[in-house]
Amino acid sequence: SYILTQPASVSVAPGQTARMTCASATFVRKSVHWYQHKAGQAPVVVINDDTVRPSGIPERFSGSISGNMATLTISGVEAGDEADYYCQVWDNGSQHWVFGGGTRLTVL
Amino acid sequence: EEKLVESGGGFVQPGRSLRLSCAASGFRLGDHAMHWVRQLPGKGLEWVSGISWNGEMRGFSDFTKGRFTISRDNAKNSLYLQVRSLRAEDTALYYCAKGSGYKGSWYSGTVFDIWGPGTMVTVSS
């Protein structure tokens, strides 16, 4: 089965840059989506299709892919960015949507 | 404003059935593929099932094992998830989510752009 691997946690100080990775065997012919999930709230898409930032999402959020690693970068981290972040892809092989295990971002 | 609101969760005994509902507002649910995603206690997000815009095609995660049925009533702007023979391991927060593509399929690869706040299902005797 297709697996997306994310680090369990990332911690940064306010104003610093947070980088959260999502590793896979391959991202060829796959689009990676990223969601921000705060406790008690609905998940929100922060990046879709690898690098696209939806309207309303601050420019501080960006996405990239290099080889078998997708990365969500948050520049100038703020306290309000503290949340769980999930990567997601559609896996045509298994005909399933797959989420990574999620990374908890802690703002120190 | 596009919104989704789930309902139908609660405490259920093992072996019973439950139907979750998801009501859409601010957009035509019938124009989009829809999905159910769940979060087990203390765990991450897990895709449960998806249905194409016209209801003709459906997909399910392996763990559903024929116990889950997804359906939709576009005239009522509503999505449903029927779960039979509930087990303790079905205890989770269940979210409905909208596929962003117009008249897309559940396997189209487009992002889930709107989510509801979720409805909690607790299976316990």
PDB file of C-alpha atoms in Angstrom:
ATOM      1  CA  SER A   1       0.000   0.000   0.000  1.00  0.00           C
ATOM      2  CA  TYR A   2       1.052   3.582  -0.598  1.00  0.00           C
ATOM      3  CA  ILE A   3       2.496   5.322   2.451  1.00  0.00           C
ATOM      4  CA  LEU A   4       3.197   8.962   3.256  1.00  0.00           C
ATOM      5  CA  THR A   5       5.652   9.508   6.099  1.00  0.00           C
ATOM      6  CA  GLN A   6       5.651  12.684   8.159  1.00  0.00           C
ATOM      7  CA  PRO A   7       7.686  13.530  11.268  1.00  0.00           C
ATOM      8  CA  ALA A   8       5.519  13.431  14.364  1.00  0.00           C
ATOM      9  CA  SER A   9       6.479  16.888  15.544  1.00  0.00           C
ATOM     10  CA  VAL A  10       8.251  20.083  14.610  1.00  0.00           C
ATOM     11  CA  SER A  11       8.977  22.940  17.000  1.00  0.00           C
ATOM     12  CA  VAL A  12      10.003  26.466  16.084  1.00  0.00           C
ATOM     13  CA  ALA A  13      10.193  29.844  17.773  1.00  0.00           C
ATOM     14  CA  PRO A  14       7.896  32.644  16.646  1.00  0.00           C
ATOM     15  CA  GLY A  15       9.216  34.413  13.571  1.00  0.00           C
ATOM     16  CA  GLN A  16      11.309  31.444  12.497  1.00  0.00           C
ATOM     17  CA  THR A  17      10.700  29.142   9.537  1.00  0.00           C
ATOM     18  CA  ALA A  18       8.966  25.774   9.949  1.00  0.00           C
ATOM     19  CA  ARG A  19       9.551  23.052   7.399  1.00  0.00           C
ATOM     20  CA  MET A  20       7.373  19.948   7.509  1.00  0.00           C
ATOM     21  CA  THR A  21       8.193  17.078   5.231  1.00  0.00           C
ATOM     22  CA  CYS A  22       6.149  14.328   3.622  1.00  0.00           C
ATOM     23  CA  ALA A  23       8.102  11.397   2.231  1.00  0.00           C
ATOM     24  CA  SER A  24       6.921   8.807  -0.232  1.00  0.00           C
ATOM     25  CA  ALA A  25       8.271   6.165  -2.581  1.00  0.00           C
ATOM     26  CA  THR A  26       7.372   8.476  -5.448  1.00  0.00           C
ATOM     27  CA  PHE A  27       5.334  11.572  -6.188  1.00  0.00           C
ATOM     28  CA  VAL A  28       5.410  11.031  -9.952  1.00  0.00           C
ATOM     29  CA  ARG A  29       1.977  11.784 -11.440  1.00  0.00           C
ATOM     30  CA  LYS A  30       0.630  12.678  -8.017  1.00  0.00           C
ATOM     31  CA  SER A  31      -0.534  15.983  -6.614  1.00  0.00           C
ATOM     32  CA  VAL A  32       0.202  16.665  -2.958  1.00  0.00           C
ATOM     33  CA  HIS A  33      -2.279  18.561  -0.832  1.00  0.00           C
ATOM     34  CA  TRP A  34      -1.618  19.963   2.659  1.00  0.00           C
ATOM     35  CA  TYR A  35      -4.166  20.547   5.406  1.00  0.00           C
ATOM     36  CA  GLN A  36      -3.963  22.476   8.652  1.00  0.00           C
ATOM     37  CA  HIS A  37      -6.015  20.944  11.456  1.00  0.00           C
ATOM     38  CA  LYS A  38      -6.562  22.733  14.735  1.00  0.00           C
ATOM     39  CA  ALA A  39      -8.201  20.896  17.626  1.00  0.00           C
ATOM     40  CA  GLY A  40     -11.977  21.158  17.560  1.00  0.00           C
ATOM     41  CA  GLN A  41     -12.060  22.721  14.114  1.00  0.00           C
ATOM     42  CA  ALA A  42     -12.546  21.582  10.545  1.00  0.00           C
ATOM     43  CA  PRO A  43      -9.357  20.906   8.588  1.00  0.00           C
ATOM     44  CA  VAL A  44      -8.359  23.685   6.188  1.00  0.00           C
ATOM     45  CA  VAL A  45      -6.406  23.257   2.969  1.00  0.00           C
ATOM     46  CA  VAL A  46      -3.286  25.428   3.011  1.00  0.00           C
ATOM     47  CA  ILE A  47      -1.585  24.122  -0.151  1.00  0.00           C
ATOM     48  CA  ASN A  48      -3.080  22.142  -3.029  1.00  0.00           C
ATOM     49  CA  ASP A  49      -1.516  20.546  -6.078  1.00  0.00           C
ATOM     50  CA  ASP A  50       2.014  20.685  -4.673  1.00  0.00           C
ATOM     51  CA  THR A  51       2.501  24.445  -4.648  1.00  0.00           C
ATOM     52  CA  VAL A  52      -0.832  26.259  -5.022  1.00  0.00           C
ATOM     53  CA  ARG A  53      -1.904  28.461  -2.149  1.00  0.00           C
ATOM     54  CA  PRO A  54      -5.700  28.860  -1.926  1.00  0.00           C
ATOM     55  CA  SER A  55      -7.174  32.320  -1.586  1.00  0.00           C
ATOM     56  CA  GLY A  56      -7.166  33.485   2.002  1.00  0.00           C
ATOM     57  CA  ILE A  57      -4.068  31.514   2.964  1.00  0.00           C
ATOM     58  CA  PRO A  58      -1.180  33.813   3.930  1.00  0.00           C
ATOM     59  CA  GLU A  59       1.832  34.047   1.627  1.00  0.00           C
ATOM     60  CA  ARG A  60       3.885  32.697   4.523  1.00  0.00           C
ATOM     61  CA  PHE A  61       2.665  29.227   3.518  1.00  0.00           C
ATOM     62  CA  SER A  62       4.379  27.546   0.577  1.00  0.00           C
ATOM     63  CA  GLY A  63       4.745  24.036  -0.818  1.00  0.00           C
ATOM     64  CA  SER A  64       7.466  22.320  -2.799  1.00  0.00           C
ATOM     65  CA  ILE A  65       8.482  18.891  -4.057  1.00  0.00           C
ATOM     66  CA  SER A  66      11.955  17.550  -4.636  1.00  0.00           C
ATOM     67  CA  GLY A  67      12.371  13.925  -5.588  1.00  0.00           C
ATOM     68  CA  ASN A  68      10.457  11.780  -3.139  1.00  0.00           C
ATOM     69  CA  MET A  69       9.940  14.538  -0.583  1.00  0.00           C
ATOM     70  CA  ALA A  70       7.187  17.129  -0.404  1.00  0.00           C
ATOM     71  CA  THR A  71       7.670  20.045   1.966  1.00  0.00           C
ATOM     72  CA  LEU A  72       5.302  22.535   3.542  1.00  0.00           C
ATOM     73  CA  THR A  73       7.147  25.668   4.618  1.00  0.00           C
ATOM     74  CA  ILE A  74       5.756  28.311   6.923  1.00  0.00           C
ATOM     75  CA  SER A  75       7.833  31.477   7.080  1.00  0.00           C
ATOM     76  CA  GLY A  76       7.583  33.888   9.984  1.00  0.00           C
ATOM     77  CA  VAL A  77       5.715  31.373  12.122  1.00  0.00           C
ATOM     78  CA  GLU A  78       3.036  32.824  14.390  1.00  0.00           C
ATOM     79  CA  ALA A  79       1.398  31.388  17.489  1.00  0.00           C
ATOM     80  CA  GLY A  80      -1.813  30.904  15.506  1.00  0.00           C
ATOM     81  CA  ASP A  81      -0.039  28.472  13.166  1.00  0.00           C
ATOM     82  CA  GLU A  82       0.150  25.884  15.923  1.00  0.00           C
ATOM     83  CA  ALA A  83      -1.771  22.878  14.586  1.00  0.00           C
ATOM     84  CA  ASP A  84      -1.462  19.437  13.058  1.00  0.00           C
ATOM     85  CA  TYR A  85      -0.484  19.409   9.383  1.00  0.00           C
ATOM     86  CA  TYR A  86      -1.308  16.553   7.029  1.00  0.00           C
ATOM     87  CA  CYS A  87      -0.145  15.786   3.516  1.00  0.00           C
ATOM     88  CA  GLN A  88      -2.468  13.889   1.169  1.00  0.00           C
ATOM     89  CA  VAL A  89      -2.333  12.291  -2.268  1.00  0.00           C
ATOM     90  CA  TRP A  90      -4.573  10.218  -4.487  1.00  0.00           C
ATOM     91  CA  ASP A  91      -2.958   6.836  -5.117  1.00  0.00           C
ATOM     92  CA  ASN A  92      -4.142   5.467  -8.434  1.00  0.00           C
ATOM     93  CA  GLY A  93      -2.547   2.086  -7.736  1.00  0.00           C
ATOM     94  CA  SER A  94      -4.675   1.311  -4.694  1.00  0.00           C
ATOM     95  CA  GLN A  95      -7.571   3.563  -5.754  1.00  0.00           C
ATOM     96  CA  HIS A  96      -7.410   5.177  -2.334  1.00  0.00           C
ATOM     97  CA  TRP A  97      -6.893   8.609  -0.918  1.00  0.00           C
ATOM     98  CA  VAL A  98      -3.895   8.534   1.427  1.00  0.00           C
ATOM     99  CA  PHE A  99      -3.035  10.871   4.292  1.00  0.00           C
ATOM    100  CA  GLY A 100       0.302  11.132   6.005  1.00  0.00           C
ATOM    101  CA  GLY A 101       0.352  10.532   9.732  1.00  0.00           C
ATOM    102  CA  GLY A 102       0.461  14.243  10.442  1.00  0.00           C
ATOM    103  CA  THR A 103       3.015  16.604  11.979  1.00  0.00           C
ATOM    104  CA  ARG A 104       2.233  18.599  15.091  1.00  0.00           C
ATOM    105  CA  LEU A 105       3.680  22.083  14.816  1.00  0.00           C
ATOM    106  CA  THR A 106       4.515  23.620  18.174  1.00  0.00           C
ATOM    107  CA  VAL A 107       5.345  27.309  18.396  1.00  0.00           C
ATOM    108  CA  LEU A 108       7.728  27.743  21.297  1.00  0.00           C
TER     109      LEU A 108
ATOM    110  CA  GLU B   1     -20.151  31.046   2.340  1.00  0.00           C
ATOM    111  CA  GLU B   2     -19.716  27.377   1.546  1.00  0.00           C
ATOM    112  CA  LYS B   3     -20.375  25.215   4.602  1.00  0.00           C
ATOM    113  CA  LEU B   4     -20.788  21.592   5.585  1.00  0.00           C
ATOM    114  CA  VAL B   5     -22.359  20.373   8.814  1.00  0.00           C
ATOM    115  CA  GLU B   6     -22.379  16.758   9.919  1.00  0.00           C
ATOM    116  CA  SER B   7     -24.950  15.156  12.202  1.00  0.00           C
ATOM    117  CA  GLY B   8     -26.065  11.766  13.407  1.00  0.00           C
ATOM    118  CA  GLY B   9     -23.179  10.863  15.668  1.00  0.00           C
ATOM    119  CA  GLY B  10     -23.527   9.717  19.261  1.00  0.00           C
ATOM    120  CA  PHE B  11     -23.135   6.732  21.565  1.00  0.00           C
ATOM    121  CA  VAL B  12     -23.969   3.429  19.929  1.00  0.00           C
ATOM    122  CA  GLN B  13     -23.764  -0.143  21.134  1.00  0.00           C
ATOM    123  CA  PRO B  14     -21.551  -2.603  19.249  1.00  0.00           C
ATOM    124  CA  GLY B  15     -23.380  -4.386  16.482  1.00  0.00           C
ATOM    125  CA  ARG B  16     -25.861  -1.596  15.890  1.00  0.00           C
ATOM    126  CA  SER B  17     -26.125   0.621  12.817  1.00  0.00           C
ATOM    127  CA  LEU B  18     -25.839   4.351  12.397  1.00  0.00           C
ATOM    128  CA  ARG B  19     -26.432   6.821   9.589  1.00  0.00           C
ATOM    129  CA  LEU B  20     -24.417  10.014   9.481  1.00  0.00           C
ATOM    130  CA  SER B  21     -25.637  12.998   7.504  1.00  0.00           C
ATOM    131  CA  CYS B  22     -23.838  15.964   6.024  1.00  0.00           C
ATOM    132  CA  ALA B  23     -25.783  19.060   5.019  1.00  0.00           C
ATOM    133  CA  ALA B  24     -24.307  21.519   2.555  1.00  0.00           C
ATOM    134  CA  SER B  25     -25.058  25.213   2.274  1.00  0.00           C
ATOM    135  CA  GLY B  26     -23.701  27.996   0.114  1.00  0.00           C
ATOM    136  CA  PHE B  27     -23.068  25.708  -2.871  1.00  0.00           C
ATOM    137  CA  ARG B  28     -24.720  22.966  -4.926  1.00  0.00           C
ATOM    138  CA  LEU B  29     -23.598  19.676  -3.424  1.00  0.00           C
ATOM    139  CA  GLY B  30     -24.662  17.983  -6.674  1.00  0.00           C
ATOM    140  CA  ASP B  31     -21.848  19.715  -8.552  1.00  0.00           C
ATOM    141  CA  HIS B  32     -19.088  18.006  -6.576  1.00  0.00           C
ATOM    142  CA  ALA B  33     -17.629  14.719  -5.492  1.00  0.00           C
ATOM    143  CA  MET B  34     -17.925  14.238  -1.742  1.00  0.00           C
ATOM    144  CA  HIS B  35     -15.985  12.301   0.850  1.00  0.00           C
ATOM    145  CA  TRP B  36     -16.058  11.017   4.399  1.00  0.00           C
ATOM    146  CA  VAL B  37     -12.857  11.184   6.445  1.00  0.00           C
ATOM    147  CA  ARG B  38     -12.452  10.067  10.039  1.00  0.00           C
ATOM    148  CA  GLN B  39     -10.044  10.639  12.885  1.00  0.00           C
ATOM    149  CA  LEU B  40      -9.628   7.902  15.460  1.00  0.00           C
ATOM    150  CA  PRO B  41      -8.942   9.134  19.011  1.00  0.00           C
ATOM    151  CA  GLY B  42      -5.387  10.425  19.214  1.00  0.00           C
ATOM    152  CA  LYS B  43      -4.678   9.482  15.593  1.00  0.00           C
ATOM    153  CA  GLY B  44      -4.465  11.164  12.218  1.00  0.00           C
ATOM    154  CA  LEU B  45      -6.916  11.656   9.368  1.00  0.00           C
ATOM    155  CA  GLU B  46      -8.108   8.574   7.503  1.00  0.00           C
ATOM    156  CA  TRP B  47     -10.113   8.572   4.279  1.00  0.00           C
ATOM    157  CA  VAL B  48     -13.254   6.458   4.605  1.00  0.00           C
ATOM    158  CA  SER B  49     -15.210   6.756   1.369  1.00  0.00           C
ATOM    159  CA  GLY B  50     -15.921   8.960  -1.614  1.00  0.00           C
ATOM    160  CA  ILE B  51     -18.770   9.362  -4.093  1.00  0.00           C
ATOM    161  CA  SER B  52     -18.895  11.008  -7.503  1.00  0.00           C
ATOM    162  CA  TRP B  53     -21.025  14.082  -8.143  1.00  0.00           C
ATOM    163  CA  ASN B  54     -23.905  12.073  -9.602  1.00  0.00           C
ATOM    164  CA  GLY B  55     -23.646   9.152  -7.189  1.00  0.00           C
ATOM    165  CA  GLU B  56     -22.739   6.665  -9.912  1.00  0.00           C
ATOM    166  CA  MET B  57     -19.298   5.757  -8.599  1.00  0.00           C
ATOM    167  CA  ARG B  58     -18.148   5.088  -5.075  1.00  0.00           C
ATOM    168  CA  GLY B  59     -14.888   4.174  -3.408  1.00  0.00           C
ATOM    169  CA  PHE B  60     -14.060   2.803   0.015  1.00  0.00           C
ATOM    170  CA  SER B  61     -11.024   2.244   2.176  1.00  0.00           C
ATOM    171  CA  ASP B  62     -10.133  -1.364   2.811  1.00  0.00           C
ATOM    172  CA  PHE B  63     -11.090  -1.236   6.482  1.00  0.00           C
ATOM    173  CA  THR B  64     -14.747  -0.570   5.606  1.00  0.00           C
ATOM    174  CA  LYS B  65     -15.087  -4.235   4.570  1.00  0.00           C
ATOM    175  CA  GLY B  66     -18.596  -3.833   3.182  1.00  0.00           C
ATOM    176  CA  ARG B  67     -20.009  -2.371   6.404  1.00  0.00           C
ATOM    177  CA  PHE B  68     -20.045   1.212   5.157  1.00  0.00           C
ATOM    178  CA  THR B  69     -22.363   2.668   2.511  1.00  0.00           C
ATOM    179  CA  ILE B  70     -22.029   6.157   1.088  1.00  0.00           C
ATOM    180  CA  SER B  71     -24.939   7.862  -0.631  1.00  0.00           C
ATOM    181  CA  ARG B  72     -26.164  11.293  -1.551  1.00  0.00           C
ATOM    182  CA  ASP B  73     -29.394  13.155  -2.219  1.00  0.00           C
ATOM    183  CA  ASN B  74     -28.479  16.084  -4.424  1.00  0.00           C
ATOM    184  CA  ALA B  75     -32.026  17.435  -4.298  1.00  0.00           C
ATOM    185  CA  LYS B  76     -31.620  17.759  -0.532  1.00  0.00           C
ATOM    186  CA  ASN B  77     -28.028  18.972  -0.771  1.00  0.00           C
ATOM    187  CA  SER B  78     -27.063  16.128   1.548  1.00  0.00           C
ATOM    188  CA  LEU B  79     -24.488  13.357   1.886  1.00  0.00           C
ATOM    189  CA  TYR B  80     -24.845  10.230   4.007  1.00  0.00           C
ATOM    190  CA  LEU B  81     -22.723   7.470   5.511  1.00  0.00           C
ATOM    191  CA  GLN B  82     -24.425   4.314   6.734  1.00  0.00           C
ATOM    192  CA  VAL B  83     -22.354   2.132   9.037  1.00  0.00           C
ATOM    193  CA  ARG B  84     -23.550  -1.363   9.970  1.00  0.00           C
ATOM    194  CA  SER B  85     -22.332  -3.780  12.630  1.00  0.00           C
ATOM    195  CA  LEU B  86     -20.519  -1.049  14.479  1.00  0.00           C
ATOM    196  CA  ARG B  87     -17.340  -1.980  16.345  1.00  0.00           C
ATOM    197  CA  ALA B  88     -15.366  -0.264  19.081  1.00  0.00           C
ATOM    198  CA  GLU B  89     -12.676   0.508  16.518  1.00  0.00           C
ATOM    199  CA  ASP B  90     -15.186   2.616  14.547  1.00  0.00           C
ATOM    200  CA  THR B  91     -15.114   5.139  17.400  1.00  0.00           C
ATOM    201  CA  ALA B  92     -13.941   8.314  15.715  1.00  0.00           C
ATOM    202  CA  LEU B  93     -14.722  11.858  14.687  1.00  0.00           C
ATOM    203  CA  TYR B  94     -16.283  11.665  11.219  1.00  0.00           C
ATOM    204  CA  TYR B  95     -15.896  14.551   8.778  1.00  0.00           C
ATOM    205  CA  CYS B  96     -17.518  15.148   5.431  1.00  0.00           C
ATOM    206  CA  ALA B  97     -15.491  17.000   2.822  1.00  0.00           C
ATOM    207  CA  LYS B  98     -16.118  18.472  -0.616  1.00  0.00           C
ATOM    208  CA  GLY B  99     -14.014  17.691  -3.649  1.00  0.00           C
ATOM    209  CA  SER B 100     -12.983  20.884  -5.367  1.00  0.00           C
ATOM    210  CA  GLY B 101     -13.474  19.834  -8.981  1.00  0.00           C
ATOM    211  CA  TYR B 102     -16.699  20.620 -10.849  1.00  0.00           C
ATOM    212  CA  LYS B 103     -18.729  17.471 -11.495  1.00  0.00           C
ATOM    213  CA  GLY B 104     -15.701  15.426 -10.511  1.00  0.00           C
ATOM    214  CA  SER B 105     -15.248  11.873  -9.436  1.00  0.00           C
ATOM    215  CA  TRP B 106     -14.096  10.759  -6.009  1.00  0.00           C
ATOM    216  CA  TYR B 107     -10.867   9.566  -7.621  1.00  0.00           C
ATOM    217  CA  SER B 108     -10.109  12.717  -9.588  1.00  0.00           C
ATOM    218  CA  GLY B 109      -7.280  13.764  -7.321  1.00  0.00           C
ATOM    219  CA  THR B 110      -8.640  17.202  -6.570  1.00  0.00           C
ATOM    220  CA  VAL B 111      -8.223  18.652  -3.110  1.00  0.00           C
ATOM    221  CA  PHE B 112     -10.890  18.488  -0.377  1.00  0.00           C
ATOM    222  CA  ASP B 113     -11.523  22.202  -0.199  1.00  0.00           C
ATOM    223  CA  ILE B 114     -14.366  22.432   2.337  1.00  0.00           C
ATOM    224  CA  TRP B 115     -14.751  20.346   5.494  1.00  0.00           C
ATOM    225  CA  GLY B 116     -17.377  20.171   8.184  1.00  0.00           C
ATOM    226  CA  PRO B 117     -16.575  20.388  11.911  1.00  0.00           C
ATOM    227  CA  GLY B 118     -17.237  16.659  12.318  1.00  0.00           C
ATOM    228  CA  THR B 119     -19.617  14.441  14.257  1.00  0.00           C
ATOM    229  CA  MET B 120     -18.375  12.093  16.967  1.00  0.00           C
ATOM    230  CA  VAL B 121     -19.302   8.423  16.944  1.00  0.00           C
ATOM    231  CA  THR B 122     -18.608   6.424  20.092  1.00  0.00           C
ATOM    232  CA  VAL B 123     -19.179   2.683  19.969  1.00  0.00           C
ATOM    233  CA  SER B 124     -19.397   1.206  23.428  1.00  0.00           C
ATOM    234  CA  SER B 125     -21.515  -1.135  25.463  1.00  0.00           C
TER     235      SER B 125
END
